[in-house]
Coordinates of C-alpha atoms in Angstrom, one line a residue:
X25 CA 56.4 9.3 40.4
X26 CA 54.5 6.5 38.7
X27 CA 55.8 4.0 41.2
X28 CA 54.7 6.2 44.2
X29 CA 51.3 7.0 42.6
X30 CA 50.8 3.4 42.0
X31 CA 51.6 2.6 45.6
X32 CA 48.8 4.9 46.7
X33 CA 46.3 3.4 44.3
X34 CA 47.3 -0.1 45.3
X35 CA 46.9 0.7 49.0
X36 CA 43.3 1.7 48.3
X37 CA 42.6 -1.2 45.9
X38 CA 44.0 -3.9 48.2
X39 CA 40.8 -3.8 50.2
X40 CA 38.5 -4.1 47.3
X41 CA 39.0 -7.8 46.3
X42 CA 39.0 -9.0 49.9
X43 CA 35.8 -7.0 50.8
X44 CA 34.1 -7.9 47.5
X45 CA 34.8 -11.6 48.1
X46 CA 33.5 -11.3 51.6
X47 CA 30.3 -9.8 50.4
X48 CA 29.9 -12.4 47.6
X49 CA 30.0 -15.2 50.1
X50 CA 27.1 -13.8 52.1
X51 CA 25.1 -13.0 49.1
X52 CA 25.7 -16.5 47.7
X53 CA 24.6 -18.0 51.0
X54 CA 21.4 -15.9 50.9
X55 CA 20.8 -17.0 47.3
X56 CA 21.4 -20.6 48.3
X57 CA 18.7 -20.5 51.0
X58 CA 16.4 -18.8 48.6
X59 CA 16.9 -21.5 46.0
X60 CA 16.2 -24.2 48.6
X61 CA 13.0 -22.3 49.6
X62 CA 12.0 -22.1 45.9
X63 CA 12.5 -25.9 45.6
X64 CA 11.0 -27.0 48.9
X65 CA 8.6 -24.2 49.6
X66 CA 9.8 -24.2 53.2
X67 CA 9.1 -20.7 54.7
X68 CA 11.9 -21.2 57.2
X69 CA 14.4 -21.0 54.4
X70 CA 13.2 -17.4 53.8
X71 CA 14.3 -16.5 57.3
X72 CA 17.6 -18.2 56.8
X73 CA 18.1 -16.3 53.6
X74 CA 17.6 -13.0 55.4
X75 CA 20.3 -13.7 58.0
X76 CA 23.4 -13.3 55.7
X77 CA 21.9 -10.1 54.3
X78 CA 21.3 -8.7 57.7
X79 CA 24.9 -9.6 58.7
X80 CA 26.2 -8.1 55.5
X81 CA 24.3 -4.8 56.1
X82 CA 25.7 -4.7 59.7
X83 CA 29.3 -5.3 58.5
X84 CA 28.9 -2.6 55.8
X85 CA 27.7 0.0 58.3
X86 CA 30.5 -0.8 60.8
X87 CA 33.1 -0.7 58.1
X88 CA 32.0 2.7 56.9
X89 CA 31.9 4.0 60.4
X90 CA 35.4 2.7 61.1
X91 CA 36.7 4.2 57.8
X92 CA 35.2 7.6 58.6
X93 CA 36.7 7.6 62.1
X94 CA 40.1 6.5 60.8
X95 CA 40.1 9.2 58.2
X96 CA 39.0 11.8 60.7
X97 CA 41.8 10.8 63.0
X98 CA 44.3 11.0 60.2
X99 CA 43.1 14.4 59.3
X100 CA 43.4 15.5 62.9
X101 CA 47.0 14.2 63.1
X102 CA 47.8 16.0 59.9
X103 CA 46.4 19.2 61.4
X104 CA 48.9 19.0 64.3
X105 CA 51.8 18.0 61.9
X106 CA 51.0 21.1 59.8
X107 CA 51.0 23.3 62.9
X108 CA 54.5 22.3 63.7
X109 CA 55.8 22.7 60.1
X110 CA 54.0 26.0 59.6
X111 CA 55.6 27.4 62.8
X112 CA 59.1 26.1 62.0
X113 CA 60.3 25.0 58.6
X114 CA 57.7 26.7 56.5
X115 CA 57.5 30.0 58.5
X116 CA 60.0 31.9 56.3
X117 CA 58.2 30.7 53.2
X118 CA 54.8 32.0 54.2
X119 CA 56.1 35.2 55.6
X120 CA 57.9 35.9 52.3
X121 CA 54.8 35.0 50.3
X122 CA 52.5 37.3 52.2
X123 CA 55.1 40.0 52.2
X124 CA 55.1 39.9 48.4
X125 CA 51.4 40.3 48.1
X126 CA 49.8 43.3 46.5
X127 CA 46.2 42.0 46.4
X128 CA 44.5 41.0 48.5
X129 CA 46.0 43.1 51.2
X130 CA 46.1 40.6 54.0
X131 CA 48.0 41.1 57.3
X132 CA 48.6 38.8 60.2
X133 CA 46.8 41.3 62.4
X134 CA 43.8 41.1 60.2
X135 CA 43.9 37.3 60.2
X136 CA 44.3 37.1 64.0
X137 CA 41.5 39.5 64.7
X138 CA 39.1 38.2 62.0
X139 CA 35.9 36.4 62.7
X140 CA 35.4 33.1 61.0
X141 CA 33.2 34.7 58.3
X142 CA 35.8 37.4 57.7
X143 CA 38.5 34.7 57.3
X144 CA 36.3 33.0 54.7
X145 CA 35.9 36.3 52.9
X146 CA 39.7 36.7 52.8
X147 CA 40.0 33.2 51.4
X148 CA 37.4 34.1 48.7
X149 CA 39.4 37.2 47.8
X150 CA 42.6 35.1 47.6
X151 CA 41.2 33.3 44.6
X152 CA 42.7 36.2 42.7
X153 CA 46.3 36.9 43.6
X154 CA 48.4 39.8 42.6
X155 CA 52.1 40.3 43.6
X156 CA 53.9 43.7 44.0
X157 CA 56.4 42.9 41.3
X158 CA 58.3 40.0 39.7
X159 CA 61.3 40.8 41.9
X160 CA 59.3 40.3 45.1
X161 CA 58.3 36.9 43.8
X162 CA 61.8 35.6 43.5
X163 CA 62.5 35.3 47.2
X164 CA 59.3 33.3 47.6
X165 CA 60.3 31.0 44.8
X166 CA 63.7 30.4 46.5
X167 CA 61.9 29.6 49.8
X168 CA 60.1 26.9 48.0
X169 CA 63.4 25.5 46.9
X170 CA 64.8 25.7 50.4
X171 CA 61.8 23.8 51.7
X172 CA 62.3 20.8 49.4
X173 CA 62.7 18.4 52.3
X174 CA 59.3 19.6 53.6
X175 CA 57.6 18.7 50.3
X176 CA 59.2 15.2 50.5
X177 CA 58.0 14.9 54.1
X178 CA 54.4 15.8 53.1
X179 CA 54.6 13.4 50.1
X180 CA 55.7 10.5 52.3
X181 CA 52.9 11.2 54.8
X182 CA 50.4 11.4 52.0
X183 CA 51.4 7.9 51.0
X184 CA 51.2 6.7 54.6
X185 CA 47.8 8.2 55.2
X186 CA 46.5 7.6 51.7
X187 CA 45.9 11.2 50.9
X188 CA 46.2 11.1 47.1
X189 CA 45.3 14.8 46.6
X190 CA 48.1 15.9 48.9
X191 CA 50.5 13.5 47.2
X192 CA 49.7 15.0 43.8
X193 CA 50.2 18.5 45.1
X194 CA 53.6 17.6 46.5
X195 CA 54.7 16.0 43.2
X196 CA 53.7 19.2 41.4
X197 CA 55.6 21.4 43.8
X198 CA 58.7 19.1 43.7
X199 CA 58.8 19.2 39.9
X200 CA 58.7 23.0 40.1
X201 CA 61.5 23.0 42.7
X202 CA 63.6 20.8 40.4
X203 CA 63.1 23.1 37.5
X204 CA 64.2 26.1 39.6
X205 CA 67.3 24.3 40.8
X206 CA 68.2 23.2 37.3
X207 CA 67.9 26.8 36.1
X208 CA 69.9 28.2 39.0
X209 CA 72.7 25.7 38.5
X210 CA 73.0 26.8 34.9
X211 CA 72.3 30.5 35.6
X212 CA 73.4 31.3 39.1
X213 CA 73.3 35.0 38.6
X214 CA 69.9 35.2 36.9
X215 CA 66.5 35.5 38.5
X216 CA 64.2 32.5 37.7
X217 CA 61.2 34.8 37.6
X218 CA 62.6 36.6 34.6
X219 CA 62.9 33.3 32.8
X220 CA 59.4 32.4 33.8
X221 CA 58.0 35.6 32.4
X222 CA 59.3 34.6 29.0
X223 CA 57.4 31.3 29.0
X224 CA 53.6 31.3 29.6
X225 CA 53.3 27.8 31.0
X226 CA 56.2 28.3 33.5
X227 CA 54.7 31.6 34.7
X228 CA 51.3 29.9 35.1
X229 CA 53.0 27.3 37.3
X230 CA 54.7 30.0 39.4
X231 CA 51.5 31.8 40.0
X232 CA 49.6 28.5 40.7
X233 CA 52.2 27.4 43.3
X234 CA 52.7 30.8 45.0
X235 CA 49.1 31.7 45.0
X236 CA 48.2 28.2 46.1
X237 CA 50.5 28.7 49.1
X238 CA 48.5 31.7 50.2
X239 CA 45.2 29.9 49.8
X240 CA 46.5 26.8 51.7
X241 CA 47.6 29.0 54.6
X242 CA 44.2 30.6 54.7
X243 CA 42.4 27.2 54.5
X244 CA 44.5 26.0 57.4
X245 CA 43.8 29.2 59.4
X246 CA 40.1 28.7 58.9
X247 CA 40.4 25.0 60.0
X248 CA 42.2 26.0 63.1
X249 CA 39.8 28.9 63.9
X250 CA 36.9 26.3 63.7
X251 CA 38.5 23.4 65.5
X252 CA 41.5 24.6 67.5
X253 CA 41.1 28.4 68.3
X254 CA 43.9 28.4 70.8
X255 CA 46.3 26.9 68.3
X256 CA 45.1 29.4 65.7
X257 CA 45.9 32.3 68.0
X258 CA 49.4 30.9 68.8
X259 CA 50.2 30.2 65.2
X260 CA 49.2 33.7 63.9
X261 CA 50.9 35.4 66.8
X262 CA 54.1 33.7 66.0
X263 CA 53.8 34.8 62.4
X264 CA 53.0 38.3 63.4
X265 CA 56.1 38.5 65.7
X266 CA 58.4 36.9 63.0
X267 CA 57.1 39.4 60.4
X268 CA 57.8 42.3 62.7
X269 CA 61.4 41.1 63.0
X270 CA 61.9 40.4 59.3
X271 CA 60.0 43.3 57.8
X272 CA 59.8 46.2 60.4
X273 CA 59.3 48.7 57.5
X274 CA 55.9 47.1 56.9
X275 CA 54.4 48.2 60.2
X276 CA 51.6 50.7 59.9
X277 CA 50.0 52.1 62.9
X278 CA 50.8 49.1 65.0
X279 CA 49.7 46.6 62.4
X280 CA 52.1 44.3 60.6
X281 CA 51.6 44.0 56.9
X282 CA 53.1 40.9 55.4

């Protein structure tokens, strides 16, 4: 973990010495011309001193513009990658997670038909998560374990795109997955959630990860609603259909509760 975290920090820091040295050269050139002007009183030197600073400002503006554009493009690519993963390898995880929810009562029909403001209200309500029972949380936990390769995938992409926040989230989830796997290896017939209930810190981690999954899904739904409404509709429709297949007993007046 330390090696990978260091890799991200080093990627960001590699640019600092080079850019700093570049700026220092231009500033030094400007100071040099100012020194000559001070010694010779030649007004022309003032104009020469201004040239490196003007170039420096121009370079700085262009660099910031390119960095913002690059970051925006990376975020856009990540959005499409998440669309694929959410509709394939993470589908069972999210369906199980929403199905276990007691509060807030969120359904895919509600999400699909919601306005942007209503989606944001759902997201606000999801800051407080309550599950139906500990037993309903266990399948969600095991889906996180099954999706271990997905967390590794996201971790590697976070390193590639220099998204340190995502990297830290994946490390946190992977540590949780390893804890669950270790417990299951030693206690194959016992529920992990019962063990978590005995230890406050572990239970807090369970709630943070499972509740965080709900919030991440809603964050992504809001992002798609704003930027890619067609993709939003297709994604939620897939989830609605899959939920009907997996949990037909949750249908209520034509609405799928998951």
